Coordinates of C-alpha atoms in Angstrom, one line a residue:
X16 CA 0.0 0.0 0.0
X17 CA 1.5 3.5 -0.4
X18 CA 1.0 6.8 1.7
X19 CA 1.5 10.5 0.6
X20 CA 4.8 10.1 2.5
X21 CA 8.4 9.7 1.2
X22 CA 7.9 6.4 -1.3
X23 CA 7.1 3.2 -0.3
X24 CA 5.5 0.3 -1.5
X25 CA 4.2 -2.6 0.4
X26 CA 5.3 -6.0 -0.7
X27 CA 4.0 -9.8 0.7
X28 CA 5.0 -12.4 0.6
X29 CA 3.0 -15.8 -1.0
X30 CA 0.5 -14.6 1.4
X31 CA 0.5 -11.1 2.6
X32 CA 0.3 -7.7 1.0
X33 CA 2.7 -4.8 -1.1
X34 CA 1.9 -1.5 0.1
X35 CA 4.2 1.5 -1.4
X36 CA 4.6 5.1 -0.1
X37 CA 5.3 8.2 -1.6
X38 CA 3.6 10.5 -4.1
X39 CA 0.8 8.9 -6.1
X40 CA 3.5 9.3 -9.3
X41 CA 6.2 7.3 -7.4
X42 CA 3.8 4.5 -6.2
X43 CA 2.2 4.0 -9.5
X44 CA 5.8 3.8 -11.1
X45 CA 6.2 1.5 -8.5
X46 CA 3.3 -1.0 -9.3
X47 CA 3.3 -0.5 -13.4
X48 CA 7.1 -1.9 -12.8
X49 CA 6.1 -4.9 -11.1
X50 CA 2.9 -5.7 -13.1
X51 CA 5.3 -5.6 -16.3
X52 CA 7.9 -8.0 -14.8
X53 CA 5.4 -10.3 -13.5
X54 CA 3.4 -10.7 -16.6
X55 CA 6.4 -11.1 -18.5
X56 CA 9.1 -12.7 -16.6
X57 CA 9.8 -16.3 -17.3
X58 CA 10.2 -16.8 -13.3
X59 CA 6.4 -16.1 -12.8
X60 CA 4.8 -18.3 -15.5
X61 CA 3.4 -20.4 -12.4
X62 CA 1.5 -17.5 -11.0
X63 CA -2.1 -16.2 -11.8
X64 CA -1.8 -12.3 -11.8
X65 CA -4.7 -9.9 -12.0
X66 CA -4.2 -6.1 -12.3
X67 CA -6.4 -3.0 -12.7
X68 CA -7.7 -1.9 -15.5
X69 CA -4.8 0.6 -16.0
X70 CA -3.0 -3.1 -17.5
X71 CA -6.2 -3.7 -20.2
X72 CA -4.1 -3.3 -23.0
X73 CA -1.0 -4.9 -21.8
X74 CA -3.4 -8.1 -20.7
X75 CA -4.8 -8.3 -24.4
X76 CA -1.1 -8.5 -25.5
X77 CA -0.6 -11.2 -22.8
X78 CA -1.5 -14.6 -23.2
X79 CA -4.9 -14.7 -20.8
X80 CA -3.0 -17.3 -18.2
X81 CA -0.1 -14.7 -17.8
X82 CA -2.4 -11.6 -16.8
X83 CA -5.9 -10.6 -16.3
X84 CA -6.8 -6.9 -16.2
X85 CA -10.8 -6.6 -15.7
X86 CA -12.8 -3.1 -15.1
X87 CA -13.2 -2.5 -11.8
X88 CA -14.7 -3.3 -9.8
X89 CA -13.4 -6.7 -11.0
X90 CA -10.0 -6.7 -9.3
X91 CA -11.7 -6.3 -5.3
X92 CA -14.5 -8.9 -6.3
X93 CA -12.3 -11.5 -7.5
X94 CA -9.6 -10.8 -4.6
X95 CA -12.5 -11.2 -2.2
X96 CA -14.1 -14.1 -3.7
X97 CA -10.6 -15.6 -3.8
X98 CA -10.4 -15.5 0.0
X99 CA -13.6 -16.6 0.7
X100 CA -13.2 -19.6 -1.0
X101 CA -9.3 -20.4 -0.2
X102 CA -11.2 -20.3 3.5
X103 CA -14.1 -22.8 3.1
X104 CA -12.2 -25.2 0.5
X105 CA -9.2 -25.1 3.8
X106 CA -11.6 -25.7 6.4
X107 CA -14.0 -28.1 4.6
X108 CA -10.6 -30.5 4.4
X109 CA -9.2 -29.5 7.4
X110 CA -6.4 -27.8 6.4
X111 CA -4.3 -25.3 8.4
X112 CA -2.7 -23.7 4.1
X113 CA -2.4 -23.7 0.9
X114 CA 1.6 -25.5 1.8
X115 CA -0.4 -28.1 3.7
X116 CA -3.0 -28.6 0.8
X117 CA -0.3 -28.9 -1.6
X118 CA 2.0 -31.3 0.7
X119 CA -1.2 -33.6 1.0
X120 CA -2.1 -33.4 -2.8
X121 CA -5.8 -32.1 -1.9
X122 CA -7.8 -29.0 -3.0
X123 CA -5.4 -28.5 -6.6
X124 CA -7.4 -25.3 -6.8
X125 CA -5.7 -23.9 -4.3
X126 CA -2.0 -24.5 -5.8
X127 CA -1.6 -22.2 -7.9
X128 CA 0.1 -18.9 -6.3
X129 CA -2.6 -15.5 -7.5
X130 CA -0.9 -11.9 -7.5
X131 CA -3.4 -9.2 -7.1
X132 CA -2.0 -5.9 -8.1
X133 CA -4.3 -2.3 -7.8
X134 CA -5.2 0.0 -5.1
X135 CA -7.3 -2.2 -3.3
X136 CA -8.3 -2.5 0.3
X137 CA -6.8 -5.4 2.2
X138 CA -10.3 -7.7 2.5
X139 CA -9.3 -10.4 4.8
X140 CA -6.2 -9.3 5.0
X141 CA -4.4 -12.2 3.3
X142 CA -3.2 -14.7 5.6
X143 CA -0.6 -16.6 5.6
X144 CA 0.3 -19.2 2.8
X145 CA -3.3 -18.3 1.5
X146 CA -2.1 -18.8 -1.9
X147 CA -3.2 -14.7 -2.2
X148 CA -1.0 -11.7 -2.6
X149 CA -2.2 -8.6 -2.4
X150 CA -0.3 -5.7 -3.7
X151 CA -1.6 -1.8 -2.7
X152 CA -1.2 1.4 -2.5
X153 CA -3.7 1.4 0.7
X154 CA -2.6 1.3 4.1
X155 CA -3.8 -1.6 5.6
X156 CA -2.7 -4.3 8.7
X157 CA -0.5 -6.9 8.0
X158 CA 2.0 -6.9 4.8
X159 CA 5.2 -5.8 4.5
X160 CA 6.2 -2.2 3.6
X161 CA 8.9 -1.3 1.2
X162 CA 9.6 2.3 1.9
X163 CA 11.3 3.8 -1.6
X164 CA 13.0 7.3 -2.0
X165 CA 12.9 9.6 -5.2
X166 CA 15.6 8.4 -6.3
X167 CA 14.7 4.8 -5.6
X168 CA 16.7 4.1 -3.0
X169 CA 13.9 1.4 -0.6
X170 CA 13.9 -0.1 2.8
X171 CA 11.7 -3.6 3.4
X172 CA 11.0 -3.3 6.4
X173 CA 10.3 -7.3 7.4
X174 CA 13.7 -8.1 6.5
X175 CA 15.0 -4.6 6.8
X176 CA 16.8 -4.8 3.8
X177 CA 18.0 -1.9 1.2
X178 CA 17.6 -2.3 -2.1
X179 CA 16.6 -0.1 -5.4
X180 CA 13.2 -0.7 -6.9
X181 CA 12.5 0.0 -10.8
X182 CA 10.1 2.4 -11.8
X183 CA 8.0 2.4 -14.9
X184 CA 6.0 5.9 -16.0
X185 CA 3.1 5.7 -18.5
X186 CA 5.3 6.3 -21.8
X187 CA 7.4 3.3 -20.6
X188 CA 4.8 0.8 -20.1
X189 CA 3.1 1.9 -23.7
X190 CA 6.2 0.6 -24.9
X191 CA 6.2 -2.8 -23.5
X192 CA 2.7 -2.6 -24.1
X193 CA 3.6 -2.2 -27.8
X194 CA 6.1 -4.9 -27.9
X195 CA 4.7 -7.4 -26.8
X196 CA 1.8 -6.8 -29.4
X197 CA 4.6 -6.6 -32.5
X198 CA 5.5 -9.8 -30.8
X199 CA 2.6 -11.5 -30.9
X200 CA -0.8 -9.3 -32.9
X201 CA -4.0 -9.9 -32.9
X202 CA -5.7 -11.8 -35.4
X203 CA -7.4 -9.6 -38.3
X204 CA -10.9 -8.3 -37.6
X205 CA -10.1 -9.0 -34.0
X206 CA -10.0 -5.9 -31.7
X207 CA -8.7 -6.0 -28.7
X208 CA -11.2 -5.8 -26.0
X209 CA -10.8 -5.1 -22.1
X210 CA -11.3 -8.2 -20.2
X211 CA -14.6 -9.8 -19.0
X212 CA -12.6 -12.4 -16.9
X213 CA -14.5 -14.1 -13.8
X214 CA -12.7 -16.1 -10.9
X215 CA -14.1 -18.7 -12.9
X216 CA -12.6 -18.3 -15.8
X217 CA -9.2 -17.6 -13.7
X218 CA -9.0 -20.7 -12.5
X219 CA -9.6 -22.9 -15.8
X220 CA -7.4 -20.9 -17.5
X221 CA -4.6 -22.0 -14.6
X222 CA -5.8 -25.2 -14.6
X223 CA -5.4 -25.5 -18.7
X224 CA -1.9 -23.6 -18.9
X225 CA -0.6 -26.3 -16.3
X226 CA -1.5 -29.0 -18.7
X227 CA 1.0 -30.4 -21.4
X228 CA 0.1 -29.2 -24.9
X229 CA -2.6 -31.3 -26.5
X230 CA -2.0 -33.5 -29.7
X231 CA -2.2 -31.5 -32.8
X232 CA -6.2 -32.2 -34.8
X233 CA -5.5 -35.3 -36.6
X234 CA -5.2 -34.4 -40.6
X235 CA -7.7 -34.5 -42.9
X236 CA -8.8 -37.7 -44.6
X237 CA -7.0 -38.4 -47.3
X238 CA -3.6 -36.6 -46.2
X239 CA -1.7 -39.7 -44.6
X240 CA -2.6 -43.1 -46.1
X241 CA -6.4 -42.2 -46.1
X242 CA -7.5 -44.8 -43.3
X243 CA -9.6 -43.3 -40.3
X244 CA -7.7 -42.8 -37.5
X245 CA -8.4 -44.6 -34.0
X246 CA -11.2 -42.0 -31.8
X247 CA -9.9 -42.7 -28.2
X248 CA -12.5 -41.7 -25.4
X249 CA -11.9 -41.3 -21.6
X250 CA -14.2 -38.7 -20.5
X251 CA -16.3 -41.2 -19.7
X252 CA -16.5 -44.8 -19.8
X253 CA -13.3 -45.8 -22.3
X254 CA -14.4 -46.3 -25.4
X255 CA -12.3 -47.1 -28.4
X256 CA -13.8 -46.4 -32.1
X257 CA -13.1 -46.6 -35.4
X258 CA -11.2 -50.0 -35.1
X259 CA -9.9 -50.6 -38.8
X260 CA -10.7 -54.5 -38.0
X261 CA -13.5 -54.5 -35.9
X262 CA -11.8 -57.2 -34.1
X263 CA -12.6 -56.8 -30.4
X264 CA -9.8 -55.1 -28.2
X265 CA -8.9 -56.7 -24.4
X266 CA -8.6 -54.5 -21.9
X267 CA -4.9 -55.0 -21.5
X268 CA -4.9 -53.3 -25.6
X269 CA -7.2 -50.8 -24.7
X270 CA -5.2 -49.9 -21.7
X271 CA -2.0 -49.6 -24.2
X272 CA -4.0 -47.4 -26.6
X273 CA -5.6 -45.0 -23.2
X274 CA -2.0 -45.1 -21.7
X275 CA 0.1 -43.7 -25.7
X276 CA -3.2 -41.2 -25.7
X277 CA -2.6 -39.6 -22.5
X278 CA 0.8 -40.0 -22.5
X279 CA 2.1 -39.3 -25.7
X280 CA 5.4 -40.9 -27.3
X281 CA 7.0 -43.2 -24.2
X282 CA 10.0 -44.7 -23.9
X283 CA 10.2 -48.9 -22.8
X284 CA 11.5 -48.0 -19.3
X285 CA 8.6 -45.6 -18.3
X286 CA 5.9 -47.8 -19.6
X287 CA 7.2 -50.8 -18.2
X288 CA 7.0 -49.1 -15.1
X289 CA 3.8 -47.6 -15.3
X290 CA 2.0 -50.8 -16.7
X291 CA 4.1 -53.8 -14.8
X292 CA 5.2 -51.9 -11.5
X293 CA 7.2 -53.5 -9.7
X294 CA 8.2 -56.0 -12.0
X295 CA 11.4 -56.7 -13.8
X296 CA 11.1 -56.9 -17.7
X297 CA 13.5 -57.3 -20.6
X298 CA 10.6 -55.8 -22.7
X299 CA 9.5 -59.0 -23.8
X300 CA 6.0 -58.0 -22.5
X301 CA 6.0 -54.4 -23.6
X302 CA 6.8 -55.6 -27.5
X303 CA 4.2 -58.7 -27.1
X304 CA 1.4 -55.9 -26.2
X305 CA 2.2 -53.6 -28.8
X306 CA 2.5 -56.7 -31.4
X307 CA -0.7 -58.1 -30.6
X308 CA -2.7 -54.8 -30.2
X309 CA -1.1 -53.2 -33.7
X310 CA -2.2 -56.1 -35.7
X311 CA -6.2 -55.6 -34.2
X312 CA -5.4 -51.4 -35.0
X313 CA -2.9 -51.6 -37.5
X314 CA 0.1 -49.6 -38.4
X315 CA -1.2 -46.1 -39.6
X316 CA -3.0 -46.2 -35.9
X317 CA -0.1 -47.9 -33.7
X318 CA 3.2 -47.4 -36.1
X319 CA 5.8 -50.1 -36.2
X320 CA 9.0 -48.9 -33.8
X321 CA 12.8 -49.9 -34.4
X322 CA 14.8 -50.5 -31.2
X323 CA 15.2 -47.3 -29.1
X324 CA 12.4 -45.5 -30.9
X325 CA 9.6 -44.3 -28.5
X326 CA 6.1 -45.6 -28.8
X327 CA 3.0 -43.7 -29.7
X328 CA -0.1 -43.2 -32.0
X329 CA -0.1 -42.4 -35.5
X330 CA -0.9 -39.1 -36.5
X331 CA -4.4 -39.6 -37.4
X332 CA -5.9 -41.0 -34.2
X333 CA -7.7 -38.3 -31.5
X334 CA -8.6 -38.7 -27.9
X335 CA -11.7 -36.3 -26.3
X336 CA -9.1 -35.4 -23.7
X337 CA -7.2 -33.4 -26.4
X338 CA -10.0 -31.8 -28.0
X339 CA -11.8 -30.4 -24.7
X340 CA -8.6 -28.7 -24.0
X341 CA -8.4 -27.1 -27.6
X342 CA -12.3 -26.1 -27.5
X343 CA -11.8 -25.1 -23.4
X344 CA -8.4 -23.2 -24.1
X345 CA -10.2 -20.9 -27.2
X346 CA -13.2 -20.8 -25.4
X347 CA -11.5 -19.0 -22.4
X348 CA -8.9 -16.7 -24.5
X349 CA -12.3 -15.3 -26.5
X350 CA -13.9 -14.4 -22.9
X351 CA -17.3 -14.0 -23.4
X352 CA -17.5 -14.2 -27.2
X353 CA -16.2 -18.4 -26.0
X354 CA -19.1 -19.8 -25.1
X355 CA -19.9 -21.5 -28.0
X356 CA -16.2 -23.5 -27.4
X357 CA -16.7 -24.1 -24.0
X358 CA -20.5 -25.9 -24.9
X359 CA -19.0 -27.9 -27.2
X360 CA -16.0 -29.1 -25.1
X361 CA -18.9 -30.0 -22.5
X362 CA -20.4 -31.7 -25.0
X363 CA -17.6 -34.5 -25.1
X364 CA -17.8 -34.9 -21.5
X365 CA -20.1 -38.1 -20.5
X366 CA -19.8 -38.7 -17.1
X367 CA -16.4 -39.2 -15.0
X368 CA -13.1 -39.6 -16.5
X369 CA -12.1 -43.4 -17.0
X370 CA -14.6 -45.4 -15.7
X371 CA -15.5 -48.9 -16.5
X372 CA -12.0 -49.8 -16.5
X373 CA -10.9 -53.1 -14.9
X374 CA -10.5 -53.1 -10.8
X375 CA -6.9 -52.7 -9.8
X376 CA -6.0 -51.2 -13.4
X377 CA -5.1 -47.9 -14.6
X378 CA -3.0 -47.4 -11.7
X379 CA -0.6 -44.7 -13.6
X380 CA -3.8 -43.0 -14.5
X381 CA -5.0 -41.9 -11.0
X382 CA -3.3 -38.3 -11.4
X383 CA -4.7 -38.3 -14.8
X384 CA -8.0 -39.2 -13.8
X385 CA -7.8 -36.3 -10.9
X386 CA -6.9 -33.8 -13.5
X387 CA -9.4 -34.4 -15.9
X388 CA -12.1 -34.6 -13.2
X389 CA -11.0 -30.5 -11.8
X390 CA -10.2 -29.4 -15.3
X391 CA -14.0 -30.3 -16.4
X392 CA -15.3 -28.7 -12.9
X393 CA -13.7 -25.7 -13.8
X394 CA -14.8 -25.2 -17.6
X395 CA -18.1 -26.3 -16.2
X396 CA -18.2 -23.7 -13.6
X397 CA -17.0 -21.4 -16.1
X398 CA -19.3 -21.6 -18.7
X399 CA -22.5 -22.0 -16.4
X400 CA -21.8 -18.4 -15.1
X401 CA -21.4 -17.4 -17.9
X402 CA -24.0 -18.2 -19.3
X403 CA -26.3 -17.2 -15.9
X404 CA -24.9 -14.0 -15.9
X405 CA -27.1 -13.4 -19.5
X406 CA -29.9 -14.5 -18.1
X407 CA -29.8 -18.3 -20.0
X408 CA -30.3 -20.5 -16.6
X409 CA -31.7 -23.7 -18.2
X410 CA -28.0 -23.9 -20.5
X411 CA -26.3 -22.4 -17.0
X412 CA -28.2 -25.4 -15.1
X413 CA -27.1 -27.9 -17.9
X414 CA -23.2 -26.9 -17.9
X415 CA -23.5 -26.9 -13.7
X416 CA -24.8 -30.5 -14.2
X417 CA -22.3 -31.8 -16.8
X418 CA -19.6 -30.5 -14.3
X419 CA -21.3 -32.3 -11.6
X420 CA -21.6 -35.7 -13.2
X421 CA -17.4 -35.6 -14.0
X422 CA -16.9 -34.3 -10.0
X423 CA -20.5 -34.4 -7.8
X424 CA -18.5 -33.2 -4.5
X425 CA -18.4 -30.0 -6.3
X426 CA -19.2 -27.4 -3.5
X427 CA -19.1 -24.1 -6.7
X428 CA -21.1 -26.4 -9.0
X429 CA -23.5 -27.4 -6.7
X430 CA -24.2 -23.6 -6.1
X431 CA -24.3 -22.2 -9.4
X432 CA -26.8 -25.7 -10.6
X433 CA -29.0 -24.4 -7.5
X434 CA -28.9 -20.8 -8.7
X435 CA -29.3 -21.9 -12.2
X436 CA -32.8 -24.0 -11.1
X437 CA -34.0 -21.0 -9.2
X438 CA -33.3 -18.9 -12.1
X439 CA -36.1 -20.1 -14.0
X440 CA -38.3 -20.7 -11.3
X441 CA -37.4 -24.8 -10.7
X442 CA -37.8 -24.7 -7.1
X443 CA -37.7 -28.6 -6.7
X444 CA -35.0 -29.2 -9.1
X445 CA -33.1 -26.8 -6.6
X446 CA -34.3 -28.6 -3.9
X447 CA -33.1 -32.0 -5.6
X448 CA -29.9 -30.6 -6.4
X449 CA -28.9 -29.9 -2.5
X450 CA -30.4 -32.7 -1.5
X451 CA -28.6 -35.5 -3.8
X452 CA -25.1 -33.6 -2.7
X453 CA -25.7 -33.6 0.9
X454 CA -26.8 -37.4 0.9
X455 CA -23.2 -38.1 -1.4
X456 CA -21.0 -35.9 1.6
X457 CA -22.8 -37.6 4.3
X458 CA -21.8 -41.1 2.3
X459 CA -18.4 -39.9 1.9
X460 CA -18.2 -38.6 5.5
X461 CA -20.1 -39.6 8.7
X462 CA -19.6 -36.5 10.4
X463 CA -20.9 -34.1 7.5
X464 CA -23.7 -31.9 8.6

């Protein structure tokens, strides 16, 4: 936060808040120099960062993970909503932090680091290791306070430590502004717009940019050999289509083909591991799979290796997986104007990820599984406010309810599919919808309430 004293700004740490004093010209230099290096520092791609609308134009020339800039009062209702959910999500699972949440592997939401930058009151303030930093220009308790001079010459006062802080004045923060865009323009007919961004949307985006890149669309027919490419499906029960011949696959094969899909190329040592743990293997078993599955798919779908060549899919077969996070990933960048993408990225999902496998296999796919299951909550949640913020609550209820089906311990979901009913006036949907979640916690835990 910053004062109409000397110059200082107020910096947290992974949990606290930046506060700066000095002249409003100092302060602002201040934040527009740390809003620049975070949203373009290769140290802070793991960070969400949201900024006031003083940033709108750098954010458009930002990829949307890197940095949000929405109008205000955008900023102090996503900061707050933030909070307010870090809280319940900690205490639902009985958590003391975010470090503990990400020790025991719980509450993924919560890992990501978010970097909230604009002259905002303190809300909570930010705890510690809430996973929230605020950065302000308003006094406020709690935070550290770096104290900076005119000429730039700062004191942090938590570690009272001297240091120089750069500054960054309107002209120079058009030019990075305008760099960045040379860098990377906008796509013709395509203005650039300030953000409509919700916490939603925050958090799929996160969610998305933590995910490998998905397998490029398979080419058109006709552009390899001409033979339709294998359609693997694991948003859902597994499915394998378009079998060139039609022979019937076992579930150790279809296991192969799920495990090369989500995967990608992999080498003999990690997939023996992953499908024979604990087991010693000269590859013997590795080869016999892949022989006796490629001759059911054949080699356009399964390609023929040499020794020390990695293993994977031909170029023509697709997996659901890797088209949700195409549609998801446009749908998000285009804001609003996404919705379409997002419905039809919902539209693959058919229930939870990977079920009607085999007990006791799949075990390498548990993280998988996991993933796939918060990445479809989130574009759910995403899309259903959306779309109940314009009034269309039946396609708002439908989008809560195909996030529900993938993950029904959904707390968010549950909420919006409850708003969503009421919207239109389905009292006893709404009343079905709290009911059927409370009687699944109460299953999954004795002591719920």
């Amino acid at each position: 936060m910053v004062s109409a004293r000397s110059c200082a700004v107020r910096i947290a740490r992974l949990d606290t808040v930046i506060r700066a004093r000095s002249r409003n010209i100092h302060r602002s230099g201040v934040l527009r120099a740390i809003v620049s290096e975070l949203a373009t520092s290769e140290l802070s791609g793991r960070i969400g960062l949201t900024a006031g609308d003083e940033f709108a134009d750098l954010a458009a020339a930002c990829a949307p993970a890197r940095l949000q800039a929405p109008l205000a009062p955008g900023p102090a209702i996503q900061l707050a909503d933030r909070l307010d959910r870090a809280g319940r999500s900690l205490q639902h699972d009985g958590l003391d932090d975010t470090l503990q949440a990400r020790s025991d592997r719980t509450c993924p939401d919560l890992w990501l680091p978010v970097v909230f930058v604009d002259d905002l009151p303190d809300p909570a303030p930010c705890a510690p290791w809430c996973g929230t930093v605020l950065i302000t220009t308003r006094e406020g308790p709690g935070g550290w306070t770096l104290t900076v001079d005119r000429d730039g010459d700062s004191h942090l006062d938590a570690l009272d430590l001297r240091l120089t802080v750069a500054r960054l004045d309107p002209p120079g923060l058009r030019l990075v502004t305008e760099l960045l865009t040379t860098a990377s323009p906008p796509a013709p007919d395509q203005p650039l717009a300030p953000s409509t961004a919700t916490p939603a949307d925050e958090g799929a985006r996160a969610a998305l940019a933590a995910l490998p890149i998905p397998r490029p669309p398979a080419p058109e027919p006709g552009e390899s050999d001409g033979a339709r490419g294998l359609r693997i499906n694991v948003l859902g029960t597994v499915e394998i289509e378009n079998v060139p011949t039609e022979q019937r696959l076992t579930p150790r094969q279809t296991e192969l083909l799920v495990y090369l899909a989500l995967r990608g190329e992999t080498s003999g040592p990690a997939m023996d591991e992953d499908l024979w743990p604990g087991s010693r293997t000269d590859g013997v078993a590795r080869w016999g799979l892949a022989y006796r599955t490629r001759r059911i798919v054949l080699d356009h779908n399964l390609p023929r290796t040499e020794k020390g060549d990695a293993l994977r899919l031909g170029p023509g077969a697709t997996c659901d997986w890797d088209d949700f996070r195409r549609l998801a990933m446009s749908g998000l960048a285009a804001d609003a104007a996404g919705v379409a993408d997002l419905q039809h990225a919902l539209d693959l999902v058919r229930g939870r990820p990977l079920t009607g496998v085999p007990p006791n296999a799949y075990a390498w796919a548990d993280r998988d599984t996991d993933t796939m299951i918060s990445t479809v909550a989130d574009v759910s949640l995403s899309l259903a406010r959306h779309l109940l913020d314009s009034g269309d609550s039946r396609n708002a209820l439908s989008a809560a309810m195909t996030g529900l089906a993938a993950d029904p311990c959904s707390e968010d979901l549950r909420e919006i599919a409850v708003a969503a009913a009421l919207g239109h006036g389905d009292i006893d949907e709404a009343r079905r919808i709290q009911d059927r979640h409370a009687a699944l916690l109460a299953e999954l835990d004795d002591e719920y309430v």
